[in-house]
């Protein structure tokens, strides 16, 4: 689906409102096909982002797990390492 939407549940520190809203925005962009909606569709687009963000926040708040929260810094470093293995380090010699 949307590669830029990241897992937001069970992290320490918890996901912020801004992170949840950014994920909702990406989701609505993907569904609508609009990066930026026209003036005629702007209200519906923004309402959808608000609704998806509220639903996502409720979902994240209601989930339960016995697993330890993941550390954001550790997960970010793991993602960088996977990317370097997949695409190379980016340096040219």
PDB file of N, CA, C and O in Angstrom, residues 37-83:
ATOM      1  N   UNK A  37      -5.846  18.177  -3.338  1.00  0.00           N
ATOM      2  CA  UNK A  37      -7.154  18.172  -3.989  1.00  0.00           C
ATOM      3  C   UNK A  37      -7.491  19.523  -4.607  1.00  0.00           C
ATOM      4  O   UNK A  37      -6.940  20.555  -4.219  1.00  0.00           O
ATOM      5  N   UNK A  38      -8.405  19.508  -5.564  1.00  0.00           N
ATOM      6  CA  UNK A  38      -8.899  20.756  -6.143  1.00  0.00           C
ATOM      7  C   UNK A  38      -9.729  21.486  -5.096  1.00  0.00           C
ATOM      8  O   UNK A  38     -10.113  20.926  -4.069  1.00  0.00           O
ATOM      9  N   UNK A  39      -9.997  22.749  -5.343  1.00  0.00           N
ATOM     10  CA  UNK A  39     -10.831  23.539  -4.426  1.00  0.00           C
ATOM     11  C   UNK A  39     -12.202  22.882  -4.234  1.00  0.00           C
ATOM     12  O   UNK A  39     -12.751  22.898  -3.141  1.00  0.00           O
ATOM     13  N   UNK A  40     -12.730  22.289  -5.297  1.00  0.00           N
ATOM     14  CA  UNK A  40     -14.045  21.645  -5.220  1.00  0.00           C
ATOM     15  C   UNK A  40     -14.026  20.429  -4.293  1.00  0.00           C
ATOM     16  O   UNK A  40     -15.040  20.101  -3.680  1.00  0.00           O
ATOM     17  N   UNK A  41     -12.877  19.756  -4.173  1.00  0.00           N
ATOM     18  CA  UNK A  41     -12.770  18.553  -3.361  1.00  0.00           C
ATOM     19  C   UNK A  41     -12.049  18.767  -2.028  1.00  0.00           C
ATOM     20  O   UNK A  41     -11.932  17.837  -1.236  1.00  0.00           O
ATOM     21  N   UNK A  42     -11.588  19.985  -1.801  1.00  0.00           N
ATOM     22  CA  UNK A  42     -10.765  20.257  -0.621  1.00  0.00           C
ATOM     23  C   UNK A  42     -11.483  19.952   0.704  1.00  0.00           C
ATOM     24  O   UNK A  42     -10.909  19.329   1.603  1.00  0.00           O
ATOM     25  N   UNK A  43     -12.724  20.357   0.841  1.00  0.00           N
ATOM     26  CA  UNK A  43     -13.455  20.132   2.089  1.00  0.00           C
ATOM     27  C   UNK A  43     -13.644  18.644   2.353  1.00  0.00           C
ATOM     28  O   UNK A  43     -13.424  18.171   3.478  1.00  0.00           O
ATOM     29  N   UNK A  44     -14.033  17.906   1.334  1.00  0.00           N
ATOM     30  CA  UNK A  44     -14.229  16.456   1.492  1.00  0.00           C
ATOM     31  C   UNK A  44     -12.908  15.767   1.821  1.00  0.00           C
ATOM     32  O   UNK A  44     -12.857  14.872   2.674  1.00  0.00           O
ATOM     33  N   UNK A  45     -11.845  16.184   1.167  1.00  0.00           N
ATOM     34  CA  UNK A  45     -10.513  15.621   1.390  1.00  0.00           C
ATOM     35  C   UNK A  45     -10.069  15.867   2.840  1.00  0.00           C
ATOM     36  O   UNK A  45      -9.663  14.939   3.549  1.00  0.00           O
ATOM     37  N   UNK A  46     -10.193  17.114   3.297  1.00  0.00           N
ATOM     38  CA  UNK A  46      -9.784  17.454   4.664  1.00  0.00           C
ATOM     39  C   UNK A  46     -10.644  16.754   5.710  1.00  0.00           C
ATOM     40  O   UNK A  46     -10.134  16.316   6.750  1.00  0.00           O
ATOM     41  N   UNK A  47     -11.932  16.626   5.432  1.00  0.00           N
ATOM     42  CA  UNK A  47     -12.822  15.908   6.346  1.00  0.00           C
ATOM     43  C   UNK A  47     -12.420  14.435   6.433  1.00  0.00           C
ATOM     44  O   UNK A  47     -12.398  13.851   7.520  1.00  0.00           O
ATOM     45  N   UNK A  48     -12.046  13.846   5.303  1.00  0.00           N
ATOM     46  CA  UNK A  48     -11.609  12.451   5.297  1.00  0.00           C
ATOM     47  C   UNK A  48     -10.321  12.276   6.096  1.00  0.00           C
ATOM     48  O   UNK A  48     -10.181  11.321   6.861  1.00  0.00           O
ATOM     49  N   UNK A  49      -9.384  13.207   5.957  1.00  0.00           N
ATOM     50  CA  UNK A  49      -8.136  13.142   6.730  1.00  0.00           C
ATOM     51  C   UNK A  49      -8.454  13.216   8.218  1.00  0.00           C
ATOM     52  O   UNK A  49      -7.924  12.422   9.018  1.00  0.00           O
ATOM     53  N   UNK A  50      -9.335  14.133   8.610  1.00  0.00           N
ATOM     54  CA  UNK A  50      -9.727  14.261  10.018  1.00  0.00           C
ATOM     55  C   UNK A  50     -10.360  12.968  10.533  1.00  0.00           C
ATOM     56  O   UNK A  50     -10.040  12.503  11.630  1.00  0.00           O
ATOM     57  N   UNK A  51     -11.275  12.399   9.743  1.00  0.00           N
ATOM     58  CA  UNK A  51     -11.961  11.171  10.149  1.00  0.00           C
ATOM     59  C   UNK A  51     -10.999   9.995  10.281  1.00  0.00           C
ATOM     60  O   UNK A  51     -11.071   9.231  11.246  1.00  0.00           O
ATOM     61  N   UNK A  52     -10.109   9.835   9.315  1.00  0.00           N
ATOM     62  CA  UNK A  52      -9.146   8.734   9.352  1.00  0.00           C
ATOM     63  C   UNK A  52      -8.190   8.907  10.529  1.00  0.00           C
ATOM     64  O   UNK A  52      -7.881   7.944  11.243  1.00  0.00           O
ATOM     65  N   UNK A  53      -7.740  10.119  10.770  1.00  0.00           N
ATOM     66  CA  UNK A  53      -6.831  10.370  11.899  1.00  0.00           C
ATOM     67  C   UNK A  53      -7.519  10.050  13.222  1.00  0.00           C
ATOM     68  O   UNK A  53      -6.915   9.426  14.105  1.00  0.00           O
ATOM     69  N   UNK A  54      -8.764  10.452  13.383  1.00  0.00           N
ATOM     70  CA  UNK A  54      -9.498  10.171  14.620  1.00  0.00           C
ATOM     71  C   UNK A  54      -9.701   8.669  14.806  1.00  0.00           C
ATOM     72  O   UNK A  54      -9.515   8.137  15.907  1.00  0.00           O
ATOM     73  N   UNK A  55     -10.041   7.981  13.732  1.00  0.00           N
ATOM     74  CA  UNK A  55     -10.234   6.533  13.799  1.00  0.00           C
ATOM     75  C   UNK A  55      -8.920   5.828  14.115  1.00  0.00           C
ATOM     76  O   UNK A  55      -8.880   4.903  14.933  1.00  0.00           O
ATOM     77  N   UNK A  56      -7.845   6.262  13.490  1.00  0.00           N
ATOM     78  CA  UNK A  56      -6.533   5.661  13.747  1.00  0.00           C
ATOM     79  C   UNK A  56      -6.111   5.872  15.194  1.00  0.00           C
ATOM     80  O   UNK A  56      -5.590   4.950  15.842  1.00  0.00           O
ATOM     81  N   UNK A  57      -6.341   7.060  15.729  1.00  0.00           N
ATOM     82  CA  UNK A  57      -5.991   7.338  17.122  1.00  0.00           C
ATOM     83  C   UNK A  57      -6.791   6.450  18.063  1.00  0.00           C
ATOM     84  O   UNK A  57      -6.238   5.901  19.029  1.00  0.00           O
ATOM     85  N   UNK A  58      -8.094   6.283  17.780  1.00  0.00           N
ATOM     86  CA  UNK A  58      -8.912   5.396  18.610  1.00  0.00           C
ATOM     87  C   UNK A  58      -8.410   3.965  18.542  1.00  0.00           C
ATOM     88  O   UNK A  58      -8.353   3.267  19.554  1.00  0.00           O
ATOM     89  N   UNK A  59      -8.049   3.522  17.358  1.00  0.00           N
ATOM     90  CA  UNK A  59      -7.522   2.166  17.188  1.00  0.00           C
ATOM     91  C   UNK A  59      -6.243   1.979  18.002  1.00  0.00           C
ATOM     92  O   UNK A  59      -6.126   1.033  18.786  1.00  0.00           O
ATOM     93  N   UNK A  60      -5.293   2.873  17.842  1.00  0.00           N
ATOM     94  CA  UNK A  60      -4.014   2.768  18.553  1.00  0.00           C
ATOM     95  C   UNK A  60      -4.237   2.793  20.060  1.00  0.00           C
ATOM     96  O   UNK A  60      -3.622   2.023  20.795  1.00  0.00           O
ATOM     97  N   UNK A  61      -5.143   3.639  20.525  1.00  0.00           N
ATOM     98  CA  UNK A  61      -5.430   3.733  21.956  1.00  0.00           C
ATOM     99  C   UNK A  61      -6.106   2.485  22.505  1.00  0.00           C
ATOM    100  O   UNK A  61      -5.972   2.171  23.691  1.00  0.00           O
ATOM    101  N   UNK A  62      -6.840   1.767  21.668  1.00  0.00           N
ATOM    102  CA  UNK A  62      -7.605   0.622  22.165  1.00  0.00           C
ATOM    103  C   UNK A  62      -6.868  -0.708  22.039  1.00  0.00           C
ATOM    104  O   UNK A  62      -7.286  -1.701  22.635  1.00  0.00           O
ATOM    105  N   UNK A  63      -5.774  -0.751  21.281  1.00  0.00           N
ATOM    106  CA  UNK A  63      -5.039  -2.003  21.126  1.00  0.00           C
ATOM    107  C   UNK A  63      -4.309  -2.362  22.410  1.00  0.00           C
ATOM    108  O   UNK A  63      -3.867  -1.484  23.154  1.00  0.00           O
ATOM    109  N   UNK A  64      -4.183  -3.668  22.662  1.00  0.00           N
ATOM    110  CA  UNK A  64      -3.450  -4.147  23.835  1.00  0.00           C
ATOM    111  C   UNK A  64      -2.423  -5.180  23.384  1.00  0.00           C
ATOM    112  O   UNK A  64      -2.619  -5.883  22.399  1.00  0.00           O
ATOM    113  N   UNK A  65      -1.326  -5.237  24.113  1.00  0.00           N
ATOM    114  CA  UNK A  65      -0.288  -6.212  23.826  1.00  0.00           C
ATOM    115  C   UNK A  65       0.495  -6.503  25.095  1.00  0.00           C
ATOM    116  O   UNK A  65       0.532  -5.675  26.011  1.00  0.00           O
ATOM    117  N   UNK A  66       1.109  -7.671  25.128  1.00  0.00           N
ATOM    118  CA  UNK A  66       2.001  -8.007  26.239  1.00  0.00           C
ATOM    119  C   UNK A  66       3.452  -7.795  25.836  1.00  0.00           C
ATOM    120  O   UNK A  66       4.345  -7.929  26.658  1.00  0.00           O
ATOM    121  N   UNK A  67       3.669  -7.452  24.571  1.00  0.00           N
ATOM    122  CA  UNK A  67       5.030  -7.234  24.068  1.00  0.00           C
ATOM    123  C   UNK A  67       5.583  -5.925  24.613  1.00  0.00           C
ATOM    124  O   UNK A  67       4.850  -4.957  24.833  1.00  0.00           O
ATOM    125  N   UNK A  68       6.881  -5.903  24.805  1.00  0.00           N
ATOM    126  CA  UNK A  68       7.553  -4.671  25.212  1.00  0.00           C
ATOM    127  C   UNK A  68       7.482  -3.657  24.078  1.00  0.00           C
ATOM    128  O   UNK A  68       7.581  -4.033  22.908  1.00  0.00           O
ATOM    129  N   UNK A  69       7.333  -2.378  24.400  1.00  0.00           N
ATOM    130  CA  UNK A  69       7.336  -1.356  23.344  1.00  0.00           C
ATOM    131  C   UNK A  69       8.674  -1.338  22.616  1.00  0.00           C
ATOM    132  O   UNK A  69       9.721  -1.553  23.213  1.00  0.00           O
ATOM    133  N   UNK A  70       8.599  -1.103  21.313  1.00  0.00           N
ATOM    134  CA  UNK A  70       9.818  -0.995  20.510  1.00  0.00           C
ATOM    135  C   UNK A  70      10.390   0.406  20.652  1.00  0.00           C
ATOM    136  O   UNK A  70       9.651   1.369  20.814  1.00  0.00           O
ATOM    137  N   UNK A  71      11.697   0.479  20.559  1.00  0.00           N
ATOM    138  CA  UNK A  71      12.397   1.756  20.662  1.00  0.00           C
ATOM    139  C   UNK A  71      12.503   2.362  19.276  1.00  0.00           C
ATOM    140  O   UNK A  71      13.009   1.728  18.343  1.00  0.00           O
ATOM    141  N   UNK A  72      12.046   3.592  19.117  1.00  0.00           N
ATOM    142  CA  UNK A  72      12.051   4.242  17.794  1.00  0.00           C
ATOM    143  C   UNK A  72      13.449   4.363  17.209  1.00  0.00           C
ATOM    144  O   UNK A  72      13.652   4.136  16.028  1.00  0.00           O
ATOM    145  N   UNK A  73      14.416   4.732  18.040  1.00  0.00           N
ATOM    146  CA  UNK A  73      15.783   4.911  17.540  1.00  0.00           C
ATOM    147  C   UNK A  73      16.357   3.593  17.034  1.00  0.00           C
ATOM    148  O   UNK A  73      16.993   3.551  15.971  1.00  0.00           O
ATOM    149  N   UNK A  74      16.115   2.513  17.748  1.00  0.00           N
ATOM    150  CA  UNK A  74      16.608   1.195  17.335  1.00  0.00           C
ATOM    151  C   UNK A  74      15.948   0.778  16.027  1.00  0.00           C
ATOM    152  O   UNK A  74      16.614   0.299  15.102  1.00  0.00           O
ATOM    153  N   UNK A  75      14.636   0.962  15.931  1.00  0.00           N
ATOM    154  CA  UNK A  75      13.919   0.582  14.706  1.00  0.00           C
ATOM    155  C   UNK A  75      14.359   1.418  13.510  1.00  0.00           C
ATOM    156  O   UNK A  75      14.467   0.922  12.392  1.00  0.00           O
ATOM    157  N   UNK A  76      14.630   2.694  13.731  1.00  0.00           N
ATOM    158  CA  UNK A  76      15.114   3.568  12.654  1.00  0.00           C
ATOM    159  C   UNK A  76      16.465   3.085  12.149  1.00  0.00           C
ATOM    160  O   UNK A  76      16.710   3.028  10.941  1.00  0.00           O
ATOM    161  N   UNK A  77      17.332   2.729  13.065  1.00  0.00           N
ATOM    162  CA  UNK A  77      18.664   2.233  12.680  1.00  0.00           C
ATOM    163  C   UNK A  77      18.556   0.911  11.919  1.00  0.00           C
ATOM    164  O   UNK A  77      19.258   0.698  10.932  1.00  0.00           O
ATOM    165  N   UNK A  78      17.679   0.036  12.353  1.00  0.00           N
ATOM    166  CA  UNK A  78      17.465  -1.236  11.639  1.00  0.00           C
ATOM    167  C   UNK A  78      16.960  -0.988  10.218  1.00  0.00           C
ATOM    168  O   UNK A  78      17.381  -1.643   9.271  1.00  0.00           O
ATOM    169  N   UNK A  79      16.044  -0.027  10.078  1.00  0.00           N
ATOM    170  CA  UNK A  79      15.519   0.304   8.747  1.00  0.00           C
ATOM    171  C   UNK A  79      16.622   0.860   7.848  1.00  0.00           C
ATOM    172  O   UNK A  79      16.696   0.522   6.663  1.00  0.00           O
ATOM    173  N   UNK A  80      17.502   1.688   8.405  1.00  0.00           N
ATOM    174  CA  UNK A  80      18.621   2.221   7.621  1.00  0.00           C
ATOM    175  C   UNK A  80      19.552   1.098   7.171  1.00  0.00           C
ATOM    176  O   UNK A  80      20.039   1.099   6.045  1.00  0.00           O
ATOM    177  N   UNK A  81      19.814   0.157   8.072  1.00  0.00           N
ATOM    178  CA  UNK A  81      20.684  -0.964   7.728  1.00  0.00           C
ATOM    179  C   UNK A  81      20.058  -1.817   6.623  1.00  0.00           C
ATOM    180  O   UNK A  81      20.742  -2.228   5.679  1.00  0.00           O
ATOM    181  N   UNK A  82      18.740  -2.074   6.722  1.00  0.00           N
ATOM    182  CA  UNK A  82      18.058  -2.842   5.667  1.00  0.00           C
ATOM    183  C   UNK A  82      18.126  -2.107   4.337  1.00  0.00           C
ATOM    184  O   UNK A  82      18.360  -2.700   3.282  1.00  0.00           O
ATOM    185  N   UNK A  83      17.935  -0.795   4.378  1.00  0.00           N
ATOM    186  CA  UNK A  83      17.987   0.012   3.163  1.00  0.00           C
ATOM    187  C   UNK A  83      19.380  -0.012   2.550  1.00  0.00           C
ATOM    188  O   UNK A  83      19.535  -0.125   1.324  1.00  0.00           O
TER     189      UNK A  83
END
